mmCIF file of C-alpha atoms in Angstrom:
data_model
loop_
_atom_site.group_PDB
_atom_site.id
_atom_site.type_symbol
_atom_site.label_atom_id
_atom_site.label_comp_id
_atom_site.label_asym_id
_atom_site.label_seq_id
_atom_site.Cartn_x
_atom_site.Cartn_y
_atom_site.Cartn_z
ATOM 1 C CA UNK A 1 -65.439 33.309 -55.155
ATOM 2 C CA UNK A 2 -67.297 31.347 -52.553
ATOM 3 C CA UNK A 3 -69.030 33.045 -49.639
ATOM 4 C CA UNK A 4 -71.370 32.307 -46.754
ATOM 5 C CA UNK A 5 -74.103 34.428 -45.198
ATOM 6 C CA UNK A 6 -75.624 33.625 -41.846
ATOM 7 C CA UNK A 7 -78.877 35.444 -41.267
ATOM 8 C CA UNK A 8 -79.241 36.634 -37.705
ATOM 9 C CA UNK A 9 -76.278 37.151 -35.418
ATOM 10 C CA UNK A 10 -78.410 36.218 -32.394
ATOM 11 C CA UNK A 11 -81.243 33.720 -32.081
ATOM 12 C CA UNK A 12 -83.196 33.099 -28.874
ATOM 13 C CA UNK A 13 -85.500 30.147 -28.260
ATOM 14 C CA UNK A 14 -87.213 28.549 -25.309
ATOM 15 C CA UNK A 15 -86.120 25.154 -24.093
ATOM 16 C CA UNK A 16 -88.041 22.539 -26.083
ATOM 17 C CA UNK A 17 -88.693 24.837 -29.045
ATOM 18 C CA UNK A 18 -87.496 24.349 -32.596
ATOM 19 C CA UNK A 19 -84.056 25.679 -33.424
ATOM 20 C CA UNK A 20 -83.524 27.110 -36.923
ATOM 21 C CA UNK A 21 -80.231 28.737 -37.869
ATOM 22 C CA UNK A 22 -80.012 30.040 -41.413
ATOM 23 C CA UNK A 23 -77.112 29.772 -43.805
ATOM 24 C CA UNK A 24 -76.916 30.723 -47.477
ATOM 25 C CA UNK A 25 -73.875 30.169 -49.612
ATOM 26 C CA UNK A 26 -72.477 31.266 -52.918
ATOM 27 C CA UNK A 27 -70.388 28.832 -54.910
ATOM 28 C CA UNK A 28 -69.525 28.320 -58.555
ATOM 29 C CA UNK A 29 -68.902 24.618 -58.039
ATOM 30 C CA UNK A 30 -70.759 21.931 -56.085
ATOM 31 C CA UNK A 31 -70.045 22.929 -52.525
ATOM 32 C CA UNK A 32 -68.882 21.098 -49.483
ATOM 33 C CA UNK A 33 -70.759 22.634 -46.541
ATOM 34 C CA UNK A 34 -70.133 22.482 -42.815
ATOM 35 C CA UNK A 35 -71.684 23.540 -39.536
ATOM 36 C CA UNK A 36 -69.396 24.046 -36.559
ATOM 37 C CA UNK A 37 -70.327 24.801 -32.947
ATOM 38 C CA UNK A 38 -68.271 26.774 -30.445
ATOM 39 C CA UNK A 39 -69.014 26.560 -26.735
ATOM 40 C CA UNK A 40 -67.751 29.404 -24.522
ATOM 41 C CA UNK A 41 -63.966 29.654 -24.366
ATOM 42 C CA UNK A 42 -63.458 26.630 -26.574
ATOM 43 C CA UNK A 43 -62.395 25.914 -30.138
ATOM 44 C CA UNK A 44 -64.757 24.937 -32.939
ATOM 45 C CA UNK A 45 -66.226 21.451 -33.109
ATOM 46 C CA UNK A 46 -67.744 19.905 -36.223
ATOM 47 C CA UNK A 47 -71.522 19.397 -35.980
ATOM 48 C CA UNK A 48 -72.149 18.005 -39.453
ATOM 49 C CA UNK A 49 -71.085 18.267 -43.072
ATOM 50 C CA UNK A 50 -72.545 17.873 -46.549
ATOM 51 C CA UNK A 51 -70.297 16.504 -49.252
ATOM 52 C CA UNK A 52 -72.300 14.478 -51.793
ATOM 53 C CA UNK A 53 -75.333 12.204 -51.788
ATOM 54 C CA UNK A 54 -78.234 12.573 -49.385
ATOM 55 C CA UNK A 55 -79.205 16.206 -48.969
ATOM 56 C CA UNK A 56 -80.458 15.810 -45.394
ATOM 57 C CA UNK A 57 -77.463 15.455 -43.153
ATOM 58 C CA UNK A 58 -77.620 14.375 -39.531
ATOM 59 C CA UNK A 59 -75.038 15.505 -37.042
ATOM 60 C CA UNK A 60 -74.222 15.270 -33.388
ATOM 61 C CA UNK A 61 -76.487 16.343 -30.514
ATOM 62 C CA UNK A 62 -79.688 15.926 -32.561
ATOM 63 C CA UNK A 63 -78.891 18.590 -35.143
ATOM 64 C CA UNK A 64 -79.501 18.195 -38.843
ATOM 65 C CA UNK A 65 -79.199 20.341 -41.956
ATOM 66 C CA UNK A 66 -80.638 20.157 -45.431
ATOM 67 C CA UNK A 67 -78.731 21.109 -48.564
ATOM 68 C CA UNK A 68 -81.058 22.885 -50.998
ATOM 69 C CA UNK A 69 -79.255 23.661 -54.210
ATOM 70 C CA UNK A 70 -82.151 25.661 -55.708
ATOM 71 C CA UNK A 71 -82.174 27.965 -52.693
ATOM 72 C CA UNK A 72 -78.375 27.874 -52.120
ATOM 73 C CA UNK A 73 -79.156 27.176 -48.488
ATOM 74 C CA UNK A 74 -77.884 24.877 -45.750
ATOM 75 C CA UNK A 75 -80.026 25.708 -42.721
ATOM 76 C CA UNK A 76 -79.384 24.002 -39.387
ATOM 77 C CA UNK A 77 -82.299 22.673 -37.338
ATOM 78 C CA UNK A 78 -83.016 20.827 -34.128
ATOM 79 C CA UNK A 79 -86.584 19.851 -33.199
ATOM 80 C CA UNK A 80 -86.267 20.571 -29.481
ATOM 81 C CA UNK A 81 -83.725 22.942 -27.960
ATOM 82 C CA UNK A 82 -81.836 22.074 -24.815
ATOM 83 C CA UNK A 83 -80.099 24.463 -22.464
ATOM 84 C CA UNK A 84 -76.778 22.845 -23.393
ATOM 85 C CA UNK A 85 -77.250 23.957 -27.023
ATOM 86 C CA UNK A 86 -76.442 27.546 -26.090
ATOM 87 C CA UNK A 87 -73.332 28.323 -28.125
ATOM 88 C CA UNK A 88 -72.129 30.065 -31.257
ATOM 89 C CA UNK A 89 -72.712 28.304 -34.562
ATOM 90 C CA UNK A 90 -70.715 28.807 -37.738
ATOM 91 C CA UNK A 91 -71.610 27.773 -41.255
ATOM 92 C CA UNK A 92 -68.731 27.241 -43.690
ATOM 93 C CA UNK A 93 -68.192 26.379 -47.345
ATOM 94 C CA UNK A 94 -65.088 24.602 -48.561
ATOM 95 C CA UNK A 95 -62.768 26.085 -51.148
ATOM 96 C CA UNK A 96 -59.494 24.320 -50.325
ATOM 97 C CA UNK A 97 -59.645 26.425 -47.214
ATOM 98 C CA UNK A 98 -62.908 26.996 -45.351
ATOM 99 C CA UNK A 99 -64.896 30.195 -45.808
ATOM 100 C CA UNK A 100 -66.829 30.916 -42.613
ATOM 101 C CA UNK A 101 -69.940 32.907 -41.953
ATOM 102 C CA UNK A 102 -69.904 35.487 -39.181
ATOM 103 C CA UNK A 103 -71.655 33.171 -36.751
ATOM 104 C CA UNK A 104 -74.996 32.976 -34.949
ATOM 105 C CA UNK A 105 -75.173 33.010 -31.185
ATOM 106 C CA UNK A 106 -77.943 30.766 -29.895
ATOM 107 C CA UNK A 107 -79.515 31.518 -26.522
ATOM 108 C CA UNK A 108 -81.861 29.007 -24.901
ATOM 109 C CA UNK A 109 -84.238 30.205 -22.199
ATOM 110 C CA UNK A 110 -85.805 27.901 -19.597
ATOM 111 C CA UNK B 1 -59.139 11.373 -32.685
ATOM 112 C CA UNK B 2 -57.356 14.327 -34.184
ATOM 113 C CA UNK B 3 -55.844 16.492 -31.571
ATOM 114 C CA UNK B 4 -54.803 20.079 -32.104
ATOM 115 C CA UNK B 5 -53.158 21.728 -29.136
ATOM 116 C CA UNK B 6 -52.220 25.341 -28.558
ATOM 117 C CA UNK B 7 -49.472 26.383 -26.187
ATOM 118 C CA UNK B 8 -51.521 28.729 -24.030
ATOM 119 C CA UNK B 9 -55.213 29.234 -23.285
ATOM 120 C CA UNK B 10 -54.715 32.751 -21.955
ATOM 121 C CA UNK B 11 -51.869 35.168 -22.590
ATOM 122 C CA UNK B 12 -51.275 38.744 -21.486
ATOM 123 C CA UNK B 13 -48.540 40.780 -23.188
ATOM 124 C CA UNK B 14 -47.456 44.382 -23.353
ATOM 125 C CA UNK B 15 -47.466 46.622 -26.396
ATOM 126 C CA UNK B 16 -44.295 46.170 -28.423
ATOM 127 C CA UNK B 17 -43.488 42.686 -27.135
ATOM 128 C CA UNK B 18 -42.744 39.836 -29.540
ATOM 129 C CA UNK B 19 -45.358 37.124 -29.088
ATOM 130 C CA UNK B 20 -45.209 33.481 -30.142
ATOM 131 C CA UNK B 21 -48.326 31.334 -30.383
ATOM 132 C CA UNK B 22 -47.622 27.659 -30.915
ATOM 133 C CA UNK B 23 -49.884 25.022 -32.436
ATOM 134 C CA UNK B 24 -49.241 21.290 -32.688
ATOM 135 C CA UNK B 25 -51.337 18.614 -34.401
ATOM 136 C CA UNK B 26 -50.857 14.881 -34.070
ATOM 137 C CA UNK B 27 -52.587 13.487 -37.161
ATOM 138 C CA UNK B 28 -49.965 14.112 -39.843
ATOM 139 C CA UNK B 29 -52.117 16.744 -41.544
ATOM 140 C CA UNK B 30 -50.524 18.667 -44.376
ATOM 141 C CA UNK B 31 -52.512 21.873 -43.953
ATOM 142 C CA UNK B 32 -52.459 24.181 -40.960
ATOM 143 C CA UNK B 33 -54.235 27.476 -40.385
ATOM 144 C CA UNK B 34 -54.257 30.443 -38.036
ATOM 145 C CA UNK B 35 -57.427 32.474 -37.493
ATOM 146 C CA UNK B 36 -58.392 35.316 -35.257
ATOM 147 C CA UNK B 37 -61.908 35.577 -33.917
ATOM 148 C CA UNK B 38 -63.538 38.846 -32.908
ATOM 149 C CA UNK B 39 -67.164 39.520 -31.901
ATOM 150 C CA UNK B 40 -69.350 40.211 -34.910
ATOM 151 C CA UNK B 41 -66.562 39.436 -37.376
ATOM 152 C CA UNK B 42 -66.480 35.648 -37.173
ATOM 153 C CA UNK B 43 -63.251 33.870 -38.046
ATOM 154 C CA UNK B 44 -60.718 35.650 -40.201
ATOM 155 C CA UNK B 45 -57.838 33.773 -41.747
ATOM 156 C CA UNK B 46 -54.404 35.183 -40.953
ATOM 157 C CA UNK B 47 -52.022 32.674 -42.571
ATOM 158 C CA UNK B 48 -52.065 29.092 -43.702
ATOM 159 C CA UNK B 49 -49.533 26.494 -44.728
ATOM 160 C CA UNK B 50 -49.781 23.554 -47.119
ATOM 161 C CA UNK B 51 -46.466 22.008 -46.293
ATOM 162 C CA UNK B 52 -43.343 22.372 -44.234
ATOM 163 C CA UNK B 53 -41.630 25.714 -44.848
ATOM 164 C CA UNK B 54 -44.525 26.872 -47.020
ATOM 165 C CA UNK B 55 -46.867 29.673 -46.067
ATOM 166 C CA UNK B 56 -49.628 31.658 -47.696
ATOM 167 C CA UNK B 57 -51.202 34.917 -46.621
ATOM 168 C CA UNK B 58 -54.807 34.828 -45.596
ATOM 169 C CA UNK B 59 -57.216 37.727 -45.396
ATOM 170 C CA UNK B 60 -55.530 39.720 -42.609
ATOM 171 C CA UNK B 61 -51.759 38.962 -42.530
ATOM 172 C CA UNK B 62 -50.603 42.463 -41.580
ATOM 173 C CA UNK B 63 -48.724 42.540 -38.306
ATOM 174 C CA UNK B 64 -48.241 38.766 -38.230
ATOM 175 C CA UNK B 65 -45.774 36.205 -39.495
ATOM 176 C CA UNK B 66 -45.683 32.405 -39.308
ATOM 177 C CA UNK B 67 -43.200 29.596 -39.195
ATOM 178 C CA UNK B 68 -43.569 25.942 -40.128
ATOM 179 C CA UNK B 69 -40.300 24.087 -39.632
ATOM 180 C CA UNK B 70 -41.920 20.730 -38.852
ATOM 181 C CA UNK B 71 -45.070 19.212 -40.269
ATOM 182 C CA UNK B 72 -46.840 18.996 -36.944
ATOM 183 C CA UNK B 73 -46.076 22.495 -35.698
ATOM 184 C CA UNK B 74 -47.269 25.898 -36.937
ATOM 185 C CA UNK B 75 -46.273 29.043 -35.096
ATOM 186 C CA UNK B 76 -47.872 32.465 -35.266
ATOM 187 C CA UNK B 77 -45.610 35.407 -34.469
ATOM 188 C CA UNK B 78 -46.583 38.929 -33.548
ATOM 189 C CA UNK B 79 -43.366 40.850 -34.156
ATOM 190 C CA UNK B 80 -44.453 43.866 -32.107
ATOM 191 C CA UNK B 81 -47.756 43.345 -30.365
ATOM 192 C CA UNK B 82 -50.329 46.114 -30.464
ATOM 193 C CA UNK B 83 -53.577 46.588 -28.574
ATOM 194 C CA UNK B 84 -55.633 45.964 -31.733
ATOM 195 C CA UNK B 85 -54.244 42.435 -31.787
ATOM 196 C CA UNK B 86 -56.126 41.600 -28.616
ATOM 197 C CA UNK B 87 -58.277 38.695 -29.774
ATOM 198 C CA UNK B 88 -58.982 34.979 -29.668
ATOM 199 C CA UNK B 89 -56.558 33.053 -31.873
ATOM 200 C CA UNK B 90 -57.561 29.678 -33.246
ATOM 201 C CA UNK B 91 -55.345 27.115 -34.928
ATOM 202 C CA UNK B 92 -56.707 24.405 -37.217
ATOM 203 C CA UNK B 93 -55.417 21.580 -39.391
ATOM 204 C CA UNK B 94 -56.732 19.510 -42.284
ATOM 205 C CA UNK B 95 -55.658 16.807 -44.694
ATOM 206 C CA UNK B 96 -53.934 17.905 -47.871
ATOM 207 C CA UNK B 97 -55.184 17.690 -51.476
ATOM 208 C CA UNK B 98 -58.804 18.297 -50.398
ATOM 209 C CA UNK B 99 -58.707 15.138 -48.345
ATOM 210 C CA UNK B 100 -61.852 14.627 -46.237
ATOM 211 C CA UNK B 101 -63.475 17.548 -48.113
ATOM 212 C CA UNK B 102 -61.173 20.051 -46.378
ATOM 213 C CA UNK B 103 -62.732 19.478 -42.975
ATOM 214 C CA UNK B 104 -60.715 21.376 -40.415
ATOM 215 C CA UNK B 105 -59.962 20.375 -36.839
ATOM 216 C CA UNK B 106 -59.539 23.159 -34.332
ATOM 217 C CA UNK B 107 -57.495 23.723 -31.225
ATOM 218 C CA UNK B 108 -59.031 25.205 -28.061
ATOM 219 C CA UNK B 109 -57.875 28.731 -28.830
ATOM 220 C CA UNK B 110 -55.575 31.264 -27.177
ATOM 221 C CA UNK B 111 -57.136 34.390 -25.771
ATOM 222 C CA UNK B 112 -54.479 37.083 -26.127
ATOM 223 C CA UNK B 113 -54.700 40.413 -24.352
ATOM 224 C CA UNK B 114 -52.239 43.147 -25.293
ATOM 225 C CA UNK B 115 -51.993 45.946 -22.741
#
């Protein structure tokens, strides 16, 4: 069975600092991997996805993620945090339906 | 753009009431899903549907039922609401047969409070 682990339920960074949100997955088949973002009192919005091909995936709002099969990881990064990035982030792996991690809340301090 | 709409953003009900949460999508997606979201627990799948009149239990179906009479509409029903069903409810849809790698599109959510 497929599963997702997000390390760290809360991450805090200063504005302008690097953002790194960690995601590890377990899958018996080549995975499809997703990162979603949820702003307060809103639904989830797709940030980026990995399906096949290039392992470095670029998404919206300057975020990117790298699929590393050897490490079973799909960590999300952004070189320079902005106050508007404060939100909850969910990693997910696809198995006909999506299997979500428990989420990481990102706080950005001025 | 895919649009998934939910009938209410905020809902307050009393214990024992029957509650209907409605979800409509406008992109002819075959699959529809209902999740609940609670702090520290992430998203948990309640029910999903692959086609009209078809439904499958998710991870936490107890206390809930669903109805899918039309392709675009998926309803979540709380037969007798209880306080432990106070939560954020999210609806999502996706293409069938693993289309678009099972990417799901979400509605804005309904925050339900049961008193």
